[in-house]
Amino acid sequence: MIFTTRMRFLSAVVLDTDMEAVTRELLQQGVLDFISIRELNILERNRVETVEPKVSEARLKESRRRIESFLDMVDIRPGYEHALSIDEFEPLDPDAVERELDGIGTEVQGRRNRQGELQQDILKLEEIRRQFDAYQNLQEGLLSRSQYSFLSIQAGYIHPRHVQEFTRAIAPYPSVYLDMGAPDKPAFLLISLKRDEARIRSILSSVGWTDVEFPEEVRQSKDDALSHIDTKLAALRENRDRLNREVTEVLQGRAERLQDIWKRCALNELYYKIQSRFGKTARTVLFSGWLPASKQKDLEKGILDVTEGIAFLEWKDPDTAVRMEGVSDVPVQMKNPGFLRPFQAMVQNYAIPEYGTIDPTPVVAVVYLMMFGLMYGDAGHGLVIMVAGIIGWVLRKRSKKGTILSQLITWCGGAAVITGILYGSYFGMPWFDPLWFDFHGLISGHPRTGNLRDIYDVLKITIYFGIGVITLGLFFNWINSIRRKRWFHLFFGKAGLLGGWIYGAGIYIAFYFVRHDYKGLPPGRFIIYLVAVPVVLLFLKAPVEFQLHRKEHPEKAFTPFTVIDFFMEWIVEILEIFSGYLANTLSFMRVAGLGIAHASLMIAFFSIARMVSPGDGISIGGIAVLVAGNAMVIVLEGLSAGIQALRLNYYEFFNKYFTGSGKAYAPISLKGSLN
Amino acid sequence: MVKSRLKRYAYLNARLRSRISTVLTDQVFDRMLRAKTLSEAFHHLTDTRFAYLEEVYTRTGDLKMVELELFSREIELLRDLDRNAEDEIKQILKALSLQYEIENLKGMLRLWFQFRIKHTGIRSSTGYLYRKTIVHDIDVDGIVNAGNLQDIMNLLEHTPYKNVIAPVVPEHGTIESLFPLENALDIFFYHQVFAGIEGLDDTDGGIAERLLGIEIDIENLSRIMRFTSFYSMKTEELSDILIPGGRSFDRSTLLDVLHRDNPRQRIESLLSGKFPEWKVIVSPDREQAKNRLLLLESVLQGILEKEVHRLLLGYPFTIGILLAYYFIKRKETRRLVTLLNAKQYGISFERGMEAI
């Protein structure tokens, strides 16, 4: 947990007849982070060929993603975890899968295309409605002969045998016709766009249209026509929406089948993904990869079992493997308990730590939550975000979505509840006495209890806190340097022993100065031991580095300018160390700043609430102000405190020791996520 | 000065940078192009800022409705920026909004032209036109159903467009092509943007002129290519279609490149003075480009992209952020619309990739 997991490197040779059984075993155990055989030195030496899987991994991935896309359209997400079992593996015919998916795709697209056609009809009809609605009544439309009239409205008879022909011919044009006659003598009111008038006239003459006059009551109204258009529009919209529902039904109806194919695709993809990392000779198959040392025995036993002992397995520790096999990176596994997942994600978001160094996740959890709590100390507000986090956690878990952010919010809420109790603050109100100090009282100048009497005391606490965090960072750096055998870095690095010495000296001198009323410094000999000695030693950094580089680059010549370079580097290094550490430490004052802002905002909202309340108590208006104020503080301060705590971790803590050059351990496993 | 710049650009900068950060990645475009059907292509937008487009498509099944939605959202954004902008920036935003209004007006004119001049009937509906006011009140139905060009000009009486198109409408009032009208509208747009720039200080004005100048160069090259290749326009006719205000090339320079057998040397001398970075952009394989002007256009596109990138990395409180967003957004929208249409018409992955 404190350090990244110890890894082992496996080089294996098995008989080609055992390839399928070994693949199954490797997939079943799911612990090997494969190194493609192409990346190893062995390829050139022994002329090992790579294995071409029967089905391309890319093709299977494409089909799997397509299924996920179909299922996602109906809010179904195939399970990534614990859903796959090697027992269900059977080779897949990719052509058949693609044909089946194409069929579903065509079915869906066909309905969408029909929806599109209906949408065009809707738009045309809406155009007619918009323009028809502009008329006072039908009479105005009938009489309109102005060139600015967009509609052509006409009434007429058609012989019953031509009705079908008429309706068919008129269909492609944006138009509405109302049947206003009797079955034996059909009469129509036809509304179309004037721009189509010429074509529609030709249709009307071909069906024997005879113009007629409508009765006065029909002409004085447009309601019938509008209602007819609306009915037609409603029917079109319903048809369009029905097709959309049909798409959902089609996909829901196939969901079970799709999930089944998905499972098979995923299994095949993983299976052939493993084989694509294999190499082969005439009779044997070779593979290599990394796994946690704790898994070595199980994998060895599994492979030997399925090959009946006919397998050559060579295990190497990371240093030997890097030296002998030419592999570049040892993958990093960060193994922390599940409840620390949000903080592990926070570390990984910054970078993956280098193999063999400290995994700071547990420390980050403590430091981050302490920072957040100190900035956001209110038990009421904390409780609100904790409940919000838990609700989000449950809801997202139900919908099989990531819960890391919700977990983090819950943790932060919990931290705020604790510091809120320590500060005695509950929605900005002093319901109970503080267990540590009265933050609100301190800000307003009337602390109820506690040893802390003013804001400077709070600032002092955060400075102490900052010194503690930075010192921890330095300590981690020394451990990392020793473990990685980086002696130069351990001694001369900015966060190395010399840097730490100077930082410690700086702190001592600063506190001495403050304790002596900003008038006295430690005695001269102390200053020499504390500052002058490490500063002088620091001068050796550039020459030592030059000498070390020279071993690798003998062409690098020593000239008089080199000495000037040494001197300049020394000066810059000193300035960087002094200003850097000072800035890093003072940066932690933001913790107090955010806490002060939180308390001040609440005090301000209470003042406003009292101002809007007429008597001594708090009126309804005042309560509204308090509710809105609390909501604002909960959201805004929550965001600020969360971001600032993250920033302090990343910039003031991580940069002291964190070497984020690691590569995440990514075994091919049935439980891993597919991308 | 610094304070006023901060005040002027702080909101604009924050808003636009947050949007720039969500521009669709090449990975999304790649996945969309690989999708087997349009519906599946749309689904790849689910986790992006364009998720609303999938919603429109699943509701209507109509790609043109999707394009209309995209169009209206862009206008909404400019309106939102305008509400929080100072007067100098409002001028630029108004000028940029004109581009949307002009595009919409062109759409109306094209429908009118199909119906009145070509007598082909309007197959696509006026429902795909944007109906709310962008900058000026324009009677959409009136223009589409107008009897003639004079009627259109009357309908545009209270907009600047009447005076823009009046000089290119022949006395007899009939036209064979909409190109002169559209060209006049394009020139008017750039003219308005330059007018908007005049209100800016030297720093902002310089940035804006540089970017717009490259943009106009690209547009002019594109026009020369289209009209010489597809419409066999003669060299002497080309001067009328070129937009003034280009940064590097006047008409004779462009035509000179057009007639050279080996344009590289000429392009090199043209660009090296004004854009020393051009050599980085032109990779050797670009020399093999079939069309000689295509080479120059691709170089200028690269320079424009580099300029935009430089602006985003530089001092944030200048007009550069607005123009950078404008160019990035326009490119993104064009790519997206092209891709969706490619899917609609079953264009292959390779051709689709080439098109976007």
PDB file of N, CA, C and O in Angstrom, chain A residues 391-419:
ATOM      1  N   ILE A 391     -26.163  10.046  -2.021  1.00  0.00           N
ATOM      2  CA  ILE A 391     -27.256   9.882  -3.003  1.00  0.00           C
ATOM      3  C   ILE A 391     -26.666   9.667  -4.406  1.00  0.00           C
ATOM      4  O   ILE A 391     -27.060   8.758  -5.137  1.00  0.00           O
ATOM      5  N   GLY A 392     -25.685  10.521  -4.742  1.00  0.00           N
ATOM      6  CA  GLY A 392     -25.039  10.385  -6.066  1.00  0.00           C
ATOM      7  C   GLY A 392     -24.382   9.020  -6.215  1.00  0.00           C
ATOM      8  O   GLY A 392     -24.483   8.375  -7.268  1.00  0.00           O
ATOM      9  N   TRP A 393     -23.762   8.587  -5.159  1.00  0.00           N
ATOM     10  CA  TRP A 393     -23.065   7.287  -5.137  1.00  0.00           C
ATOM     11  C   TRP A 393     -24.057   6.167  -5.451  1.00  0.00           C
ATOM     12  O   TRP A 393     -23.834   5.345  -6.355  1.00  0.00           O
ATOM     13  N   VAL A 394     -25.192   6.185  -4.720  1.00  0.00           N
ATOM     14  CA  VAL A 394     -26.199   5.123  -4.902  1.00  0.00           C
ATOM     15  C   VAL A 394     -26.790   5.182  -6.314  1.00  0.00           C
ATOM     16  O   VAL A 394     -26.885   4.165  -7.019  1.00  0.00           O
ATOM     17  N   LEU A 395     -27.158   6.405  -6.740  1.00  0.00           N
ATOM     18  CA  LEU A 395     -27.794   6.532  -8.058  1.00  0.00           C
ATOM     19  C   LEU A 395     -26.872   6.095  -9.183  1.00  0.00           C
ATOM     20  O   LEU A 395     -27.269   5.377 -10.101  1.00  0.00           O
ATOM     21  N   ARG A 396     -25.629   6.527  -9.098  1.00  0.00           N
ATOM     22  CA  ARG A 396     -24.691   6.185 -10.173  1.00  0.00           C
ATOM     23  C   ARG A 396     -24.336   4.699 -10.154  1.00  0.00           C
ATOM     24  O   ARG A 396     -24.128   4.106 -11.201  1.00  0.00           O
ATOM     25  N   LYS A 397     -24.302   4.135  -8.963  1.00  0.00           N
ATOM     26  CA  LYS A 397     -24.013   2.697  -8.880  1.00  0.00           C
ATOM     27  C   LYS A 397     -25.150   1.913  -9.524  1.00  0.00           C
ATOM     28  O   LYS A 397     -24.914   0.942 -10.241  1.00  0.00           O
ATOM     29  N   ARG A 398     -26.391   2.399  -9.278  1.00  0.00           N
ATOM     30  CA  ARG A 398     -27.545   1.727  -9.873  1.00  0.00           C
ATOM     31  C   ARG A 398     -27.497   1.787 -11.398  1.00  0.00           C
ATOM     32  O   ARG A 398     -27.846   0.845 -12.076  1.00  0.00           O
ATOM     33  N   SER A 399     -27.069   2.920 -11.929  1.00  0.00           N
ATOM     34  CA  SER A 399     -27.017   3.049 -13.395  1.00  0.00           C
ATOM     35  C   SER A 399     -25.665   2.602 -13.947  1.00  0.00           C
ATOM     36  O   SER A 399     -25.314   2.908 -15.088  1.00  0.00           O
ATOM     37  N   LYS A 400     -24.906   1.897 -13.118  1.00  0.00           N
ATOM     38  CA  LYS A 400     -23.615   1.309 -13.518  1.00  0.00           C
ATOM     39  C   LYS A 400     -22.660   2.352 -14.085  1.00  0.00           C
ATOM     40  O   LYS A 400     -21.998   2.144 -15.102  1.00  0.00           O
ATOM     41  N   LYS A 401     -22.656   3.512 -13.462  1.00  0.00           N
ATOM     42  CA  LYS A 401     -21.724   4.557 -13.888  1.00  0.00           C
ATOM     43  C   LYS A 401     -20.680   4.744 -12.789  1.00  0.00           C
ATOM     44  O   LYS A 401     -20.856   4.264 -11.680  1.00  0.00           O
ATOM     45  N   GLY A 402     -19.627   5.486 -13.120  1.00  0.00           N
ATOM     46  CA  GLY A 402     -18.537   5.691 -12.169  1.00  0.00           C
ATOM     47  C   GLY A 402     -19.013   6.417 -10.912  1.00  0.00           C
ATOM     48  O   GLY A 402     -19.834   7.331 -10.987  1.00  0.00           O
ATOM     49  N   THR A 403     -18.490   5.993  -9.764  1.00  0.00           N
ATOM     50  CA  THR A 403     -18.943   6.591  -8.503  1.00  0.00           C
ATOM     51  C   THR A 403     -17.823   7.327  -7.780  1.00  0.00           C
ATOM     52  O   THR A 403     -18.006   7.755  -6.643  1.00  0.00           O
ATOM     53  N   ILE A 404     -16.686   7.473  -8.439  1.00  0.00           N
ATOM     54  CA  ILE A 404     -15.525   8.009  -7.735  1.00  0.00           C
ATOM     55  C   ILE A 404     -15.770   9.425  -7.205  1.00  0.00           C
ATOM     56  O   ILE A 404     -15.476   9.733  -6.053  1.00  0.00           O
ATOM     57  N   LEU A 405     -16.350  10.281  -8.057  1.00  0.00           N
ATOM     58  CA  LEU A 405     -16.590  11.659  -7.626  1.00  0.00           C
ATOM     59  C   LEU A 405     -17.572  11.688  -6.454  1.00  0.00           C
ATOM     60  O   LEU A 405     -17.377  12.432  -5.487  1.00  0.00           O
ATOM     61  N   SER A 406     -18.622  10.856  -6.535  1.00  0.00           N
ATOM     62  CA  SER A 406     -19.607  10.818  -5.441  1.00  0.00           C
ATOM     63  C   SER A 406     -18.935  10.349  -4.151  1.00  0.00           C
ATOM     64  O   SER A 406     -19.209  10.873  -3.066  1.00  0.00           O
ATOM     65  N   GLN A 407     -18.055   9.368  -4.265  1.00  0.00           N
ATOM     66  CA  GLN A 407     -17.350   8.887  -3.069  1.00  0.00           C
ATOM     67  C   GLN A 407     -16.493   9.991  -2.462  1.00  0.00           C
ATOM     68  O   GLN A 407     -16.477  10.189  -1.253  1.00  0.00           O
ATOM     69  N   LEU A 408     -15.813  10.724  -3.356  1.00  0.00           N
ATOM     70  CA  LEU A 408     -14.948  11.810  -2.889  1.00  0.00           C
ATOM     71  C   LEU A 408     -15.781  12.873  -2.166  1.00  0.00           C
ATOM     72  O   LEU A 408     -15.391  13.370  -1.094  1.00  0.00           O
ATOM     73  N   ILE A 409     -16.943  13.215  -2.758  1.00  0.00           N
ATOM     74  CA  ILE A 409     -17.813  14.222  -2.138  1.00  0.00           C
ATOM     75  C   ILE A 409     -18.252  13.740  -0.747  1.00  0.00           C
ATOM     76  O   ILE A 409     -18.282  14.512   0.207  1.00  0.00           O
ATOM     77  N   THR A 410     -18.568  12.456  -0.655  1.00  0.00           N
ATOM     78  CA  THR A 410     -18.993  11.903   0.636  1.00  0.00           C
ATOM     79  C   THR A 410     -17.874  12.036   1.681  1.00  0.00           C
ATOM     80  O   THR A 410     -18.097  12.480   2.802  1.00  0.00           O
ATOM     81  N   TRP A 411     -16.672  11.668   1.252  1.00  0.00           N
ATOM     82  CA  TRP A 411     -15.519  11.782   2.158  1.00  0.00           C
ATOM     83  C   TRP A 411     -15.324  13.231   2.610  1.00  0.00           C
ATOM     84  O   TRP A 411     -15.092  13.502   3.787  1.00  0.00           O
ATOM     85  N   CYS A 412     -15.386  14.141   1.624  1.00  0.00           N
ATOM     86  CA  CYS A 412     -15.174  15.563   1.938  1.00  0.00           C
ATOM     87  C   CYS A 412     -16.241  16.035   2.924  1.00  0.00           C
ATOM     88  O   CYS A 412     -15.949  16.785   3.870  1.00  0.00           O
ATOM     89  N   GLY A 413     -17.481  15.601   2.696  1.00  0.00           N
ATOM     90  CA  GLY A 413     -18.572  15.968   3.612  1.00  0.00           C
ATOM     91  C   GLY A 413     -18.262  15.488   5.020  1.00  0.00           C
ATOM     92  O   GLY A 413     -18.414  16.231   5.995  1.00  0.00           O
ATOM     93  N   GLY A 414     -17.781  14.256   5.114  1.00  0.00           N
ATOM     94  CA  GLY A 414     -17.442  13.692   6.426  1.00  0.00           C
ATOM     95  C   GLY A 414     -16.359  14.511   7.116  1.00  0.00           C
ATOM     96  O   GLY A 414     -16.448  14.809   8.317  1.00  0.00           O
ATOM     97  N   ALA A 415     -15.334  14.905   6.335  1.00  0.00           N
ATOM     98  CA  ALA A 415     -14.233  15.703   6.908  1.00  0.00           C
ATOM     99  C   ALA A 415     -14.767  17.040   7.399  1.00  0.00           C
ATOM    100  O   ALA A 415     -14.376  17.522   8.479  1.00  0.00           O
ATOM    101  N   ALA A 416     -15.666  17.627   6.626  1.00  0.00           N
ATOM    102  CA  ALA A 416     -16.223  18.929   7.011  1.00  0.00           C
ATOM    103  C   ALA A 416     -17.083  18.803   8.280  1.00  0.00           C
ATOM    104  O   ALA A 416     -17.107  19.720   9.104  1.00  0.00           O
ATOM    105  N   VAL A 417     -17.772  17.682   8.422  1.00  0.00           N
ATOM    106  CA  VAL A 417     -18.583  17.466   9.633  1.00  0.00           C
ATOM    107  C   VAL A 417     -17.663  17.449  10.858  1.00  0.00           C
ATOM    108  O   VAL A 417     -17.928  18.110  11.870  1.00  0.00           O
ATOM    109  N   ILE A 418     -16.548  16.720  10.731  1.00  0.00           N
ATOM    110  CA  ILE A 418     -15.627  16.616  11.881  1.00  0.00           C
ATOM    111  C   ILE A 418     -15.049  17.988  12.238  1.00  0.00           C
ATOM    112  O   ILE A 418     -15.093  18.413  13.392  1.00  0.00           O
ATOM    113  N   THR A 419     -14.550  18.701  11.219  1.00  0.00           N
ATOM    114  CA  THR A 419     -13.960  20.021  11.547  1.00  0.00           C
ATOM    115  C   THR A 419     -15.047  20.996  11.990  1.00  0.00           C
ATOM    116  O   THR A 419     -14.790  21.882  12.803  1.00  0.00           O
TER     117      THR A 419
END
